[in-house]
PDB file of C-alpha atoms in Angstrom:
ATOM      1  CA  MET V   1      24.254  44.703  13.072  1.00  0.00           C
ATOM      2  CA  PRO V   2      23.155  41.148  14.030  1.00  0.00           C
ATOM      3  CA  PRO V   3      22.991  38.603  11.226  1.00  0.00           C
ATOM      4  CA  LYS V   4      19.644  38.196   9.542  1.00  0.00           C
ATOM      5  CA  LYS V   5      17.712  35.190  10.704  1.00  0.00           C
ATOM      6  CA  LYS V   6      16.832  32.714   7.982  1.00  0.00           C
ATOM      7  CA  LYS V   7      13.167  32.784   7.151  1.00  0.00           C
ATOM      8  CA  GLU V   8      11.463  29.560   8.124  1.00  0.00           C
ATOM      9  CA  VAL V   9       9.793  27.823   5.210  1.00  0.00           C
ATOM     10  CA  ASP V  10       6.849  25.505   5.680  1.00  0.00           C
ATOM     11  CA  TRP V  11       7.829  22.765   3.257  1.00  0.00           C
ATOM     12  CA  ALA V  12       4.490  20.988   3.757  1.00  0.00           C
ATOM     13  CA  ASP V  13       2.325  23.823   2.422  1.00  0.00           C
ATOM     14  CA  ASP V  14       1.052  23.635  -1.145  1.00  0.00           C
ATOM     15  CA  GLU V  15       3.317  26.448  -2.345  1.00  0.00           C
ATOM     16  CA  HIS V  16       6.591  24.687  -1.372  1.00  0.00           C
ATOM     17  CA  PHE V  17       5.648  21.004  -1.244  1.00  0.00           C
ATOM     18  CA  THR V  18       7.046  18.474  -3.682  1.00  0.00           C
ATOM     19  CA  LYS V  19       7.243  14.689  -3.332  1.00  0.00           C
ATOM     20  CA  GLU V  20      10.811  14.798  -4.645  1.00  0.00           C
ATOM     21  CA  ARG V  21      12.104  16.750  -1.614  1.00  0.00           C
ATOM     22  CA  SER V  22      13.157  14.581   1.323  1.00  0.00           C
ATOM     23  CA  MET V  23      13.695  16.128   4.717  1.00  0.00           C
ATOM     24  CA  LEU V  24      16.749  15.680   6.951  1.00  0.00           C
ATOM     25  CA  TYR V  25      16.122  16.815  10.525  1.00  0.00           C
ATOM     26  CA  VAL V  26      19.214  17.285  12.653  1.00  0.00           C
ATOM     27  CA  GLU V  27      19.168  18.097  16.333  1.00  0.00           C
ATOM     28  CA  HIS V  28      22.593  19.260  17.421  1.00  0.00           C
ATOM     29  CA  THR V  29      23.953  20.946  20.489  1.00  0.00           C
ATOM     30  CA  TYR V  30      25.639  24.349  20.391  1.00  0.00           C
ATOM     31  CA  GLU V  31      28.452  23.246  22.747  1.00  0.00           C
ATOM     32  CA  CYS V  32      31.009  23.258  19.995  1.00  0.00           C
ATOM     33  CA  PRO V  33      31.008  24.469  16.371  1.00  0.00           C
ATOM     34  CA  ILE V  34      31.832  20.965  15.092  1.00  0.00           C
ATOM     35  CA  PHE V  35      28.220  19.913  15.724  1.00  0.00           C
ATOM     36  CA  GLN V  36      26.922  22.519  13.267  1.00  0.00           C
ATOM     37  CA  THR V  37      29.638  21.621  10.773  1.00  0.00           C
ATOM     38  CA  LYS V  38      28.733  17.936  10.941  1.00  0.00           C
ATOM     39  CA  ALA V  39      25.037  18.759  10.453  1.00  0.00           C
ATOM     40  CA  ASP V  40      25.886  20.703   7.281  1.00  0.00           C
ATOM     41  CA  GLU V  41      28.135  17.854   6.092  1.00  0.00           C
ATOM     42  CA  CYS V  42      25.228  15.431   6.520  1.00  0.00           C
ATOM     43  CA  GLY V  43      22.986  17.447   4.205  1.00  0.00           C
ATOM     44  CA  THR V  44      25.740  17.822   1.615  1.00  0.00           C
ATOM     45  CA  PHE V  45      26.627  14.121   1.760  1.00  0.00           C
ATOM     46  CA  PHE V  46      23.094  12.912   1.027  1.00  0.00           C
ATOM     47  CA  GLN V  47      22.613  15.442  -1.752  1.00  0.00           C
ATOM     48  CA  GLN V  48      25.758  14.133  -3.449  1.00  0.00           C
ATOM     49  CA  LYS V  49      25.102  10.448  -2.688  1.00  0.00           C
ATOM     50  CA  ILE V  50      21.519  10.456  -4.007  1.00  0.00           C
ATOM     51  CA  PRO V  51      21.478  13.248  -6.616  1.00  0.00           C
ATOM     52  CA  GLU V  52      18.087  12.263  -8.062  1.00  0.00           C
ATOM     53  CA  ARG V  53      16.409  13.501  -4.835  1.00  0.00           C
ATOM     54  CA  LYS V  54      16.312  16.956  -3.321  1.00  0.00           C
ATOM     55  CA  PHE V  55      17.223  17.099   0.369  1.00  0.00           C
ATOM     56  CA  GLN V  56      16.218  19.874   2.722  1.00  0.00           C
ATOM     57  CA  LEU V  57      18.281  20.145   5.896  1.00  0.00           C
ATOM     58  CA  VAL V  58      16.399  21.410   8.955  1.00  0.00           C
ATOM     59  CA  LYS V  59      18.617  22.059  11.956  1.00  0.00           C
ATOM     60  CA  ASN V  60      17.042  22.259  15.422  1.00  0.00           C
ATOM     61  CA  ARG V  61      13.602  22.886  13.898  1.00  0.00           C
ATOM     62  CA  TYR V  62      14.886  26.173  12.440  1.00  0.00           C
ATOM     63  CA  GLY V  63      16.181  27.230  15.847  1.00  0.00           C
ATOM     64  CA  ARG V  64      12.839  26.759  17.611  1.00  0.00           C
ATOM     65  CA  GLN V  65      14.001  23.570  19.324  1.00  0.00           C
ATOM     66  CA  VAL V  66      16.375  23.859  22.262  1.00  0.00           C
ATOM     67  CA  PRO V  67      18.791  20.979  21.675  1.00  0.00           C
ATOM     68  CA  ARG V  68      19.623  18.578  24.455  1.00  0.00           C
ATOM     69  CA  GLU V  69      23.129  18.702  25.877  1.00  0.00           C
ATOM     70  CA  GLY V  70      25.502  16.594  23.783  1.00  0.00           C
ATOM     71  CA  ALA V  71      22.819  15.864  21.184  1.00  0.00           C
ATOM     72  CA  PHE V  72      23.482  14.902  17.606  1.00  0.00           C
ATOM     73  CA  GLU V  73      20.495  13.117  16.104  1.00  0.00           C
ATOM     74  CA  ILE V  74      19.468  12.689  12.495  1.00  0.00           C
ATOM     75  CA  GLY V  75      15.894  12.106  11.435  1.00  0.00           C
ATOM     76  CA  PHE V  76      14.725  11.467   7.898  1.00  0.00           C
ATOM     77  CA  SER V  77      11.365  11.718   6.195  1.00  0.00           C
ATOM     78  CA  GLN V  78      10.370  10.886   2.639  1.00  0.00           C
ATOM     79  CA  ASN V  79       8.883  14.349   2.237  1.00  0.00           C
ATOM     80  CA  ALA V  80       7.577  17.165   4.404  1.00  0.00           C
ATOM     81  CA  ARG V  81       4.190  15.505   4.881  1.00  0.00           C
ATOM     82  CA  THR V  82       5.385  12.102   6.091  1.00  0.00           C
ATOM     83  CA  SER V  83       6.563  10.930   9.489  1.00  0.00           C
ATOM     84  CA  VAL V  84      10.141  11.361  10.671  1.00  0.00           C
ATOM     85  CA  HIS V  85      12.284   8.239  11.140  1.00  0.00           C
ATOM     86  CA  LEU V  86      15.238   8.497  13.525  1.00  0.00           C
ATOM     87  CA  ILE V  87      18.238   7.088  11.655  1.00  0.00           C
ATOM     88  CA  TRP V  88      21.045   8.114  14.044  1.00  0.00           C
ATOM     89  CA  SER V  89      21.352   9.127  17.657  1.00  0.00           C
ATOM     90  CA  GLY V  90      24.676  10.119  19.138  1.00  0.00           C
ATOM     91  CA  LEU V  91      23.055  11.180  22.409  1.00  0.00           C
ATOM     92  CA  ASP V  92      24.333   8.225  24.430  1.00  0.00           C
ATOM     93  CA  LYS V  93      27.653   7.945  22.581  1.00  0.00           C
ATOM     94  CA  GLY V  94      31.029   9.430  23.469  1.00  0.00           C
ATOM     95  CA  PRO V  95      33.322  10.580  24.886  1.00  0.00           C
ATOM     96  CA  PRO V  96      35.352  10.926  22.753  1.00  0.00           C
ATOM     97  CA  ARG V  97      33.248  13.392  20.839  1.00  0.00           C
ATOM     98  CA  ARG V  98      33.965  11.780  17.452  1.00  0.00           C
ATOM     99  CA  ASP V  99      31.750   8.846  18.519  1.00  0.00           C
ATOM    100  CA  LYS V 100      28.715  11.142  18.498  1.00  0.00           C
ATOM    101  CA  PHE V 101      28.875  11.502  14.717  1.00  0.00           C
ATOM    102  CA  PRO V 102      27.992   8.729  12.272  1.00  0.00           C
ATOM    103  CA  ASN V 103      29.821   7.533   9.240  1.00  0.00           C
ATOM    104  CA  TYR V 104      27.229   8.849   6.780  1.00  0.00           C
ATOM    105  CA  GLU V 105      27.864   5.949   4.426  1.00  0.00           C
ATOM    106  CA  THR V 106      26.333   3.596   7.031  1.00  0.00           C
ATOM    107  CA  LEU V 107      23.117   5.667   7.065  1.00  0.00           C
ATOM    108  CA  VAL V 108      22.482   5.295   3.329  1.00  0.00           C
ATOM    109  CA  PRO V 109      20.731   1.890   3.670  1.00  0.00           C
ATOM    110  CA  GLU V 110      18.389   3.352   6.315  1.00  0.00           C
ATOM    111  CA  VAL V 111      17.501   6.259   4.034  1.00  0.00           C
ATOM    112  CA  GLN V 112      16.994   3.905   1.097  1.00  0.00           C
ATOM    113  CA  LYS V 113      14.732   1.700   3.220  1.00  0.00           C
ATOM    114  CA  VAL V 114      12.478   4.673   4.025  1.00  0.00           C
ATOM    115  CA  LEU V 115      12.451   5.787   0.391  1.00  0.00           C
ATOM    116  CA  LYS V 116      11.703   2.247  -0.787  1.00  0.00           C
ATOM    117  CA  LYS V 117       8.784   1.988   1.641  1.00  0.00           C
ATOM    118  CA  PHE V 118       7.037   4.908  -0.045  1.00  0.00           C
ATOM    119  CA  TYR V 119       8.168   4.289  -3.617  1.00  0.00           C
ATOM    120  CA  PRO V 120       8.851   0.539  -3.984  1.00  0.00           C
ATOM    121  CA  ASP V 121       8.748   0.692  -7.782  1.00  0.00           C
ATOM    122  CA  LYS V 122      11.552   3.232  -8.028  1.00  0.00           C
ATOM    123  CA  ALA V 123      14.032   2.694  -5.235  1.00  0.00           C
ATOM    124  CA  VAL V 124      16.444   5.585  -5.129  1.00  0.00           C
ATOM    125  CA  GLY V 125      20.200   5.170  -5.147  1.00  0.00           C
ATOM    126  CA  ILE V 126      19.988   1.380  -5.342  1.00  0.00           C
ATOM    127  CA  ASP V 127      21.303  -0.523  -8.326  1.00  0.00           C
ATOM    128  CA  ASP V 128      19.301  -3.512  -9.527  1.00  0.00           C
ATOM    129  CA  ASP V 129      22.385  -5.678  -9.065  1.00  0.00           C
ATOM    130  CA  GLU V 130      22.493  -4.784  -5.359  1.00  0.00           C
ATOM    131  CA  ASP V 131      18.830  -5.755  -4.926  1.00  0.00           C
ATOM    132  CA  GLU V 132      19.412  -9.134  -6.587  1.00  0.00           C
ATOM    133  CA  ASP V 133      22.483  -9.800  -4.440  1.00  0.00           C
ATOM    134  CA  GLU V 134      20.513  -9.007  -1.262  1.00  0.00           C
ATOM    135  CA  GLU V 135      17.649 -11.298  -2.327  1.00  0.00           C
ATOM    136  CA  LYS V 136      20.091 -14.147  -3.019  1.00  0.00           C
ATOM    137  CA  ASP V 137      21.725 -13.649   0.383  1.00  0.00           C
ATOM    138  CA  GLU V 138      18.341 -13.777   2.121  1.00  0.00           C
ATOM    139  CA  GLU V 139      17.327 -16.934   0.229  1.00  0.00           C
ATOM    140  CA  GLU V 140      20.547 -18.709   1.234  1.00  0.00           C
ATOM    141  CA  MET V 141      19.909 -18.045   4.939  1.00  0.00           C
TER     142      MET V 141
END
């Protein structure tokens, strides 16, 4: 018996929508299983790194999108009703294959920048000390 297909959820509809749920959109090729593994790791990483937010991982638009050959791209949106910001593209990277995948730690500032744009009063995952250090660095330049 074939595996059951996951039911697609419309996270933007009133029944499922919440401002506290950020969306991670990953386009990945099916060439090799590592691409799916890395997509899952991305969702897990951000959930652990910024625990005060909920993250919903959407891979290949729930299977409706045919991924491009060699693709591994990560898009992020504040919630299901806001625009998607591309934060990583491994499309033009590699070989070797490991170059197609980001160090997720380097993506955290991009995610925080998008979150801060929508909620400047409560920046997520940023300590006040870090903000002050960044402001001092900018003033010195």
